[in-house]
PDB file of C-alpha atoms in Angstrom:
ATOM      1  CA  MET A  55      35.024   2.458  15.233  1.00  0.00           C
ATOM      2  CA  ARG A  56      38.287   2.006  16.805  1.00  0.00           C
ATOM      3  CA  GLU A  57      41.396   2.359  14.850  1.00  0.00           C
ATOM      4  CA  SER A  58      43.365  -0.609  13.920  1.00  0.00           C
ATOM      5  CA  HIS A  59      46.293  -2.088  12.332  1.00  0.00           C
ATOM      6  CA  ASP A  60      44.674  -4.572   9.761  1.00  0.00           C
ATOM      7  CA  GLY A  61      41.110  -3.631  10.122  1.00  0.00           C
ATOM      8  CA  MET A  62      39.936  -6.747  12.306  1.00  0.00           C
ATOM      9  CA  GLU A  63      38.977  -4.656  15.081  1.00  0.00           C
ATOM     10  CA  GLU A  64      36.844  -2.633  13.102  1.00  0.00           C
ATOM     11  CA  ARG A  65      35.062  -5.512  11.436  1.00  0.00           C
ATOM     12  CA  ALA A  66      34.548  -7.057  14.909  1.00  0.00           C
ATOM     13  CA  PHE A  67      32.530  -4.155  16.252  1.00  0.00           C
ATOM     14  CA  ALA A  68      30.223  -4.597  13.167  1.00  0.00           C
ATOM     15  CA  ARG A  69      27.233  -6.595  13.814  1.00  0.00           C
ATOM     16  CA  ALA A  70      27.586  -9.995  12.667  1.00  0.00           C
ATOM     17  CA  GLU A  71      25.089 -11.442  10.105  1.00  0.00           C
ATOM     18  CA  LYS A  72      22.993 -14.117  11.193  1.00  0.00           C
ATOM     19  CA  ASP A  73      21.700 -17.192   8.998  1.00  0.00           C
ATOM     20  CA  ARG A  74      19.001 -19.927   9.565  1.00  0.00           C
ATOM     21  CA  ALA A  75      21.511 -21.811  11.900  1.00  0.00           C
ATOM     22  CA  ASP A  76      22.093 -19.146  14.082  1.00  0.00           C
ATOM     23  CA  ALA A  77      18.327 -18.354  14.509  1.00  0.00           C
ATOM     24  CA  LEU A  78      17.530 -22.095  15.040  1.00  0.00           C
ATOM     25  CA  ALA A  79      20.195 -22.124  17.695  1.00  0.00           C
ATOM     26  CA  PHE A  80      18.626 -19.147  19.236  1.00  0.00           C
ATOM     27  CA  ALA A  81      15.432 -20.523  19.183  1.00  0.00           C
ATOM     28  CA  ARG A  82      16.280 -23.800  20.559  1.00  0.00           C
ATOM     29  CA  SER A  83      18.058 -21.985  23.382  1.00  0.00           C
ATOM     30  CA  ILE A  84      15.000 -20.026  24.131  1.00  0.00           C
ATOM     31  CA  ALA A  85      12.671 -23.171  24.034  1.00  0.00           C
ATOM     32  CA  GLU A  86      14.991 -25.306  26.339  1.00  0.00           C
ATOM     33  CA  LYS A  87      15.107 -22.256  28.874  1.00  0.00           C
ATOM     34  CA  ASN A  88      11.446 -21.932  29.113  1.00  0.00           C
ATOM     35  CA  GLY A  89      10.587 -25.602  28.845  1.00  0.00           C
ATOM     36  CA  TRP A  90       8.814 -25.150  25.417  1.00  0.00           C
ATOM     37  CA  ARG A  91       9.108 -27.284  22.228  1.00  0.00           C
ATOM     38  CA  LEU A  92       9.721 -26.186  18.867  1.00  0.00           C
ATOM     39  CA  ASN A  93       7.210 -26.754  15.986  1.00  0.00           C
ATOM     40  CA  PRO A  94       7.480 -30.126  14.772  1.00  0.00           C
ATOM     41  CA  ASP A  95       6.957 -29.201  11.204  1.00  0.00           C
ATOM     42  CA  SER A  96      10.532 -28.740  10.148  1.00  0.00           C
ATOM     43  CA  GLN A  97       9.520 -26.514   6.831  1.00  0.00           C
ATOM     44  CA  ALA A  98       7.471 -24.035   9.390  1.00  0.00           C
ATOM     45  CA  VAL A  99      10.628 -24.087  11.522  1.00  0.00           C
ATOM     46  CA  ALA A 100      12.922 -23.377   8.635  1.00  0.00           C
ATOM     47  CA  TRP A 101      10.733 -20.493   7.200  1.00  0.00           C
ATOM     48  CA  ILE A 102      10.255 -19.043  10.817  1.00  0.00           C
ATOM     49  CA  ALA A 103      14.103 -19.003  11.278  1.00  0.00           C
ATOM     50  CA  ASP A 104      14.754 -17.544   7.973  1.00  0.00           C
ATOM     51  CA  GLY A 105      12.552 -14.576   8.995  1.00  0.00           C
ATOM     52  CA  LEU A 106      14.064 -14.163  12.214  1.00  0.00           C
ATOM     53  CA  ALA A 107      17.467 -13.978  10.630  1.00  0.00           C
ATOM     54  CA  ARG A 108      16.532 -11.534   7.943  1.00  0.00           C
ATOM     55  CA  ASN A 109      14.840  -9.444  10.459  1.00  0.00           C
ATOM     56  CA  TYR A 110      18.087  -9.502  12.923  1.00  0.00           C
ATOM     57  CA  ASN A 111      20.016  -8.426   9.720  1.00  0.00           C
ATOM     58  CA  ARG A 112      17.713  -5.633   8.682  1.00  0.00           C
ATOM     59  CA  TYR A 113      16.816  -4.305  12.172  1.00  0.00           C
ATOM     60  CA  GLY A 114      19.318  -5.710  14.622  1.00  0.00           C
ATOM     61  CA  TYR A 115      17.323  -7.771  16.683  1.00  0.00           C
ATOM     62  CA  PHE A 116      15.219 -11.022  16.459  1.00  0.00           C
ATOM     63  CA  GLN A 117      11.918  -9.361  15.553  1.00  0.00           C
ATOM     64  CA  CYS A 118       8.780 -11.640  15.337  1.00  0.00           C
ATOM     65  CA  PRO A 119       8.774 -12.784  11.717  1.00  0.00           C
ATOM     66  CA  CYS A 120       5.019 -12.856  11.409  1.00  0.00           C
ATOM     67  CA  ARG A 121       4.571  -9.285  12.476  1.00  0.00           C
ATOM     68  CA  ASP A 122       5.369  -6.069  10.780  1.00  0.00           C
ATOM     69  CA  SER A 123       7.983  -3.711  12.189  1.00  0.00           C
ATOM     70  CA  TRP A 124       8.895  -0.104  12.973  1.00  0.00           C
ATOM     71  CA  GLY A 125      12.471  -0.989  12.267  1.00  0.00           C
ATOM     72  CA  ASP A 126      13.445   0.146  15.670  1.00  0.00           C
ATOM     73  CA  ALA A 127      13.919  -1.716  19.089  1.00  0.00           C
ATOM     74  CA  GLU A 128      12.321   0.661  21.294  1.00  0.00           C
ATOM     75  CA  HIS A 129       8.735   0.530  19.233  1.00  0.00           C
ATOM     76  CA  ASP A 130       9.201  -3.215  18.702  1.00  0.00           C
ATOM     77  CA  SER A 131      10.222  -4.158  22.221  1.00  0.00           C
ATOM     78  CA  ASP A 132       7.140  -6.226  22.674  1.00  0.00           C
ATOM     79  CA  ILE A 133       7.376  -8.356  19.623  1.00  0.00           C
ATOM     80  CA  ILE A 134      11.030  -9.139  20.004  1.00  0.00           C
ATOM     81  CA  CYS A 135      11.237 -13.131  19.890  1.00  0.00           C
ATOM     82  CA  PRO A 136      10.126 -14.575  22.356  1.00  0.00           C
ATOM     83  CA  CYS A 137       7.384 -11.840  22.085  1.00  0.00           C
ATOM     84  CA  GLU A 138       5.336 -10.709  25.356  1.00  0.00           C
ATOM     85  CA  TYR A 139       2.410 -12.376  24.061  1.00  0.00           C
ATOM     86  CA  CYS A 140       3.908 -15.699  23.990  1.00  0.00           C
ATOM     87  CA  THR A 141       2.684 -17.152  27.009  1.00  0.00           C
ATOM     88  CA  ALA A 142      -0.821 -15.836  26.970  1.00  0.00           C
ATOM     89  CA  ASP A 143      -0.965 -17.260  23.288  1.00  0.00           C
ATOM     90  CA  GLN A 144       0.089 -20.653  24.502  1.00  0.00           C
ATOM     91  CA  ALA A 145      -1.946 -20.720  27.419  1.00  0.00           C
ATOM     92  CA  ASP A 146      -5.146 -19.956  24.827  1.00  0.00           C
ATOM     93  CA  TYR A 147      -4.074 -22.007  21.722  1.00  0.00           C
ATOM     94  CA  GLY A 148      -0.995 -24.076  22.857  1.00  0.00           C
ATOM     95  CA  HIS A 149       1.605 -22.225  20.711  1.00  0.00           C
ATOM     96  CA  CYS A 150       2.940 -18.707  20.001  1.00  0.00           C
ATOM     97  CA  TYR A 151       1.494 -16.348  17.142  1.00  0.00           C
ATOM     98  CA  CYS A 152       3.911 -17.401  14.409  1.00  0.00           C
ATOM     99  CA  GLY A 153       3.862 -21.083  15.751  1.00  0.00           C
ATOM    100  CA  LEU A 154       7.559 -21.537  16.568  1.00  0.00           C
ATOM    101  CA  TYR A 155       7.266 -22.349  20.479  1.00  0.00           C
ATOM    102  CA  LEU A 156       4.629 -24.953  21.574  1.00  0.00           C
ATOM    103  CA  THR A 157       3.919 -25.919  24.954  1.00  0.00           C
ATOM    104  CA  SER A 158       5.085 -29.534  26.059  1.00  0.00           C
ATOM    105  CA  SER A 159       1.502 -30.627  26.319  1.00  0.00           C
ATOM    106  CA  PHE A 160       0.402 -29.303  22.885  1.00  0.00           C
ATOM    107  CA  PHE A 161       3.540 -30.924  21.338  1.00  0.00           C
ATOM    108  CA  ALA A 162       2.725 -34.306  22.987  1.00  0.00           C
ATOM    109  CA  ALA A 163      -0.794 -34.040  21.613  1.00  0.00           C
ATOM    110  CA  GLY A 164       0.263 -33.669  17.982  1.00  0.00           C
ATOM    111  CA  GLU A 165      -2.067 -31.128  17.163  1.00  0.00           C
ATOM    112  CA  PRO A 166      -1.535 -28.817  14.124  1.00  0.00           C
ATOM    113  CA  VAL A 167      -0.366 -25.365  14.655  1.00  0.00           C
ATOM    114  CA  ARG A 168      -2.669 -22.810  13.303  1.00  0.00           C
ATOM    115  CA  SER A 169      -3.343 -19.189  12.537  1.00  0.00           C
ATOM    116  CA  ILE A 170      -4.360 -17.376  15.844  1.00  0.00           C
ATOM    117  CA  PRO A 171      -5.718 -14.191  16.420  1.00  0.00           C
ATOM    118  CA  GLU A 172      -3.505 -11.077  16.938  1.00  0.00           C
ATOM    119  CA  ARG A 173      -3.444 -10.097  20.703  1.00  0.00           C
ATOM    120  CA  ARG A 174      -1.054  -7.397  20.322  1.00  0.00           C
ATOM    121  CA  ALA A 175      -3.147  -3.748  20.227  1.00  0.00           C
ATOM    122  CA  GLN A 176      -3.281  -2.724  16.713  1.00  0.00           C
ATOM    123  CA  GLU A 177      -2.396   1.130  17.755  1.00  0.00           C
ATOM    124  CA  LEU A 178       1.296  -0.558  18.451  1.00  0.00           C
ATOM    125  CA  PHE A 179       1.909  -1.370  14.720  1.00  0.00           C
ATOM    126  CA  PRO A 180       3.362   1.050  12.041  1.00  0.00           C
TER     127      PRO A 180
ATOM    128  CA  MET B  49      -9.080  -0.052  -3.673  1.00  0.00           C
ATOM    129  CA  PHE B  50      -5.306   0.090  -2.574  1.00  0.00           C
ATOM    130  CA  GLU B  51      -4.581   1.879  -5.944  1.00  0.00           C
ATOM    131  CA  TYR B  52      -1.574   3.608  -4.064  1.00  0.00           C
ATOM    132  CA  LEU B  53      -0.090   0.133  -3.788  1.00  0.00           C
ATOM    133  CA  GLU B  54       2.272  -1.399  -6.235  1.00  0.00           C
ATOM    134  CA  PHE B  55       1.196  -4.796  -6.598  1.00  0.00           C
ATOM    135  CA  ARG B  56       3.230  -7.844  -8.162  1.00  0.00           C
ATOM    136  CA  SER B  57       0.927 -10.017 -10.558  1.00  0.00           C
ATOM    137  CA  VAL B  58       1.102 -13.683 -10.294  1.00  0.00           C
ATOM    138  CA  ASP B  59      -0.211 -15.806 -13.186  1.00  0.00           C
ATOM    139  CA  GLY B  60      -2.571 -18.517 -12.640  1.00  0.00           C
ATOM    140  CA  LYS B  61      -5.421 -20.887 -14.413  1.00  0.00           C
ATOM    141  CA  ARG B  62      -7.884 -19.649 -12.091  1.00  0.00           C
ATOM    142  CA  ASN B  63      -8.285 -15.792 -12.671  1.00  0.00           C
ATOM    143  CA  ASP B  64     -12.010 -14.981 -12.659  1.00  0.00           C
ATOM    144  CA  HIS B  65     -11.698 -12.843  -9.381  1.00  0.00           C
ATOM    145  CA  ASP B  66      -9.512  -9.896  -8.248  1.00  0.00           C
ATOM    146  CA  LEU B  67      -7.445 -11.336  -5.490  1.00  0.00           C
ATOM    147  CA  LYS B  68      -4.925  -9.058  -3.482  1.00  0.00           C
ATOM    148  CA  LEU B  69      -2.582 -10.665  -1.120  1.00  0.00           C
ATOM    149  CA  PHE B  70      -0.749  -9.093   1.409  1.00  0.00           C
ATOM    150  CA  ILE B  71       2.427 -10.750   3.126  1.00  0.00           C
ATOM    151  CA  LEU B  72       5.512 -10.076   4.786  1.00  0.00           C
ATOM    152  CA  THR B  73       8.922 -11.283   3.372  1.00  0.00           C
ATOM    153  CA  THR B  74       9.562 -13.100   6.629  1.00  0.00           C
ATOM    154  CA  CYS B  75       6.255 -14.506   7.549  1.00  0.00           C
ATOM    155  CA  ALA B  76       5.801 -18.285   7.752  1.00  0.00           C
ATOM    156  CA  HIS B  77       1.977 -18.293   7.833  1.00  0.00           C
ATOM    157  CA  CYS B  78       2.470 -15.937   4.410  1.00  0.00           C
ATOM    158  CA  GLU B  79       4.685 -18.879   2.768  1.00  0.00           C
ATOM    159  CA  ARG B  80       1.855 -21.434   3.411  1.00  0.00           C
ATOM    160  CA  ALA B  81      -0.543 -19.271   1.787  1.00  0.00           C
ATOM    161  CA  LEU B  82       1.703 -18.719  -1.077  1.00  0.00           C
ATOM    162  CA  ALA B  83       2.342 -22.414  -1.457  1.00  0.00           C
ATOM    163  CA  TYR B  84      -1.430 -22.960  -1.312  1.00  0.00           C
ATOM    164  CA  LEU B  85      -2.132 -20.227  -3.860  1.00  0.00           C
ATOM    165  CA  ALA B  86       0.545 -21.855  -6.299  1.00  0.00           C
ATOM    166  CA  LYS B  87      -0.998 -25.494  -5.770  1.00  0.00           C
ATOM    167  CA  GLU B  88      -4.560 -24.195  -6.610  1.00  0.00           C
ATOM    168  CA  GLY B  89      -3.202 -22.386  -9.670  1.00  0.00           C
ATOM    169  CA  VAL B  90      -4.891 -18.936  -8.527  1.00  0.00           C
ATOM    170  CA  ALA B  91      -3.888 -15.651 -10.154  1.00  0.00           C
ATOM    171  CA  TYR B  92      -3.419 -12.840  -7.780  1.00  0.00           C
ATOM    172  CA  ARG B  93      -1.624  -9.549  -7.055  1.00  0.00           C
ATOM    173  CA  VAL B  94       0.634  -9.360  -4.026  1.00  0.00           C
ATOM    174  CA  VAL B  95       2.308  -6.656  -1.807  1.00  0.00           C
ATOM    175  CA  TYR B  96       5.071  -7.034   0.944  1.00  0.00           C
ATOM    176  CA  GLY B  97       3.756  -5.095   4.049  1.00  0.00           C
ATOM    177  CA  ASP B  98       7.190  -5.139   5.421  1.00  0.00           C
ATOM    178  CA  GLU B  99       8.756  -3.571   2.088  1.00  0.00           C
ATOM    179  CA  LEU B 100       6.208  -0.118   2.226  1.00  0.00           C
ATOM    180  CA  PRO B 101       7.269   3.024   3.858  1.00  0.00           C
ATOM    181  CA  VAL B 102       5.464   4.128   6.896  1.00  0.00           C
ATOM    182  CA  GLU B 103       3.027   6.357   5.729  1.00  0.00           C
ATOM    183  CA  LEU B 104       1.762   3.592   3.285  1.00  0.00           C
ATOM    184  CA  LYS B 105       1.515   1.184   5.976  1.00  0.00           C
ATOM    185  CA  ARG B 106      -0.556   3.622   7.923  1.00  0.00           C
ATOM    186  CA  ARG B 107      -2.717   4.399   4.889  1.00  0.00           C
ATOM    187  CA  LEU B 108      -3.089   0.424   4.302  1.00  0.00           C
ATOM    188  CA  ARG B 109      -4.111  -0.214   7.844  1.00  0.00           C
ATOM    189  CA  ASN B 110      -6.901   2.583   8.040  1.00  0.00           C
ATOM    190  CA  ASP B 111      -8.318   1.494   4.600  1.00  0.00           C
ATOM    191  CA  PHE B 112      -8.440  -2.356   6.179  1.00  0.00           C
ATOM    192  CA  VAL B 113     -10.427  -0.823   9.382  1.00  0.00           C
ATOM    193  CA  ARG B 114     -12.582   1.275   7.368  1.00  0.00           C
ATOM    194  CA  SER B 115     -13.377  -1.514   4.708  1.00  0.00           C
ATOM    195  CA  PHE B 116     -13.170  -4.739   6.751  1.00  0.00           C
ATOM    196  CA  HIS B 117     -13.681  -3.458  10.367  1.00  0.00           C
ATOM    197  CA  SER B 118     -10.268  -5.190  10.874  1.00  0.00           C
ATOM    198  CA  PRO B 119      -6.863  -4.179  10.899  1.00  0.00           C
ATOM    199  CA  VAL B 120      -4.184  -5.663   8.408  1.00  0.00           C
ATOM    200  CA  ARG B 121      -2.792  -9.081   9.399  1.00  0.00           C
ATOM    201  CA  TYR B 122      -0.372 -11.227   7.451  1.00  0.00           C
ATOM    202  CA  PRO B 123      -1.355 -12.891   5.369  1.00  0.00           C
ATOM    203  CA  SER B 124      -4.472 -11.226   4.454  1.00  0.00           C
ATOM    204  CA  LEU B 125      -6.434 -12.079   1.145  1.00  0.00           C
ATOM    205  CA  VAL B 126      -8.814  -9.560  -0.291  1.00  0.00           C
ATOM    206  CA  ILE B 127     -11.349 -11.216  -2.724  1.00  0.00           C
ATOM    207  CA  ASP B 128     -13.121  -8.675  -5.215  1.00  0.00           C
ATOM    208  CA  ASP B 129     -12.398  -5.721  -2.892  1.00  0.00           C
ATOM    209  CA  SER B 130     -15.149  -6.982  -0.824  1.00  0.00           C
ATOM    210  CA  GLU B 131     -14.280  -9.789   1.217  1.00  0.00           C
ATOM    211  CA  MET B 132     -10.907 -10.211   3.455  1.00  0.00           C
ATOM    212  CA  LEU B 133      -9.615 -13.299   4.843  1.00  0.00           C
ATOM    213  CA  ALA B 134      -7.078 -12.669   7.716  1.00  0.00           C
ATOM    214  CA  GLY B 135      -4.508 -15.362   8.487  1.00  0.00           C
ATOM    215  CA  PHE B 136      -4.014 -18.641   6.675  1.00  0.00           C
ATOM    216  CA  GLU B 137      -6.468 -21.522   7.163  1.00  0.00           C
ATOM    217  CA  GLN B 138      -6.535 -23.921   4.417  1.00  0.00           C
ATOM    218  CA  ILE B 139     -10.277 -24.894   4.983  1.00  0.00           C
ATOM    219  CA  GLU B 140     -11.366 -21.232   5.126  1.00  0.00           C
ATOM    220  CA  TRP B 141      -9.461 -20.434   1.967  1.00  0.00           C
ATOM    221  CA  ASP B 142     -10.964 -23.353   0.391  1.00  0.00           C
ATOM    222  CA  GLU B 143     -14.521 -22.317   1.125  1.00  0.00           C
ATOM    223  CA  ALA B 144     -13.952 -18.392   0.225  1.00  0.00           C
ATOM    224  CA  LEU B 145     -12.413 -19.308  -3.073  1.00  0.00           C
ATOM    225  CA  ARG B 146     -14.968 -22.028  -3.701  1.00  0.00           C
ATOM    226  CA  ALA B 147     -17.826 -19.562  -3.022  1.00  0.00           C
ATOM    227  CA  ALA B 148     -16.156 -16.873  -5.002  1.00  0.00           C
ATOM    228  CA  GLY B 149     -16.416 -19.099  -8.150  1.00  0.00           C
ATOM    229  CA  ALA B 150     -20.054 -19.726  -7.634  1.00  0.00           C
ATOM    230  CA  PRO B 151     -22.491 -17.979  -9.752  1.00  0.00           C
ATOM    231  CA  GLY B 152     -23.861 -14.836  -8.096  1.00  0.00           C
ATOM    232  CA  ARG B 153     -20.897 -14.663  -5.778  1.00  0.00           C
ATOM    233  CA  GLY B 154     -19.375 -11.003  -5.246  1.00  0.00           C
ATOM    234  CA  GLN B 155     -22.123  -9.291  -7.425  1.00  0.00           C
TER     235      GLN B 155
END
């Protein structure tokens, strides 16, 4: 921590807590960047956003909220949102594992988001 | 099974079977499962996998593979230590809980 006159600089170097609104803004930016759509179920998106925010606040990154974590970015790198399995799951099922990011076609079809098989190798989990 | 874990008990009118629920504190699919069990009035015991120390996570994962030939996913529902549902799909959970309540099931 750098020294400061009033502590403001010290606080500026601390990681800011994230909340649901922050996580939603993050998710919207990712969706827009990739041409995806967010799950139209607002309750599901709220739960996912809360999970992303909680994980950011305890681990320091937007770890997928539907997967268990090592708590360090190196071991969790492939499941930091958007996860490395997202596009493959979207190709097979129309949406990512936790149901946050939908393809445009799946969104347009109005089909429900479902629990899908875990694609990540189990030995990568704690 | 899973005697090394500290489960939290949730009461319910339907309590004929031993239900163990494995969830994460952050998981949307888990929230749907919780809402479903509350609506159905089912009694169960629950443990949050992300609150476990790594050694217990490992032990849990190994027990799932040994007992159910499948790694633990979240949510997972274990019925009478003999049947396991991975992920939440209401139709599947309806069928399993209905069958679990049928005579002769789980014996």
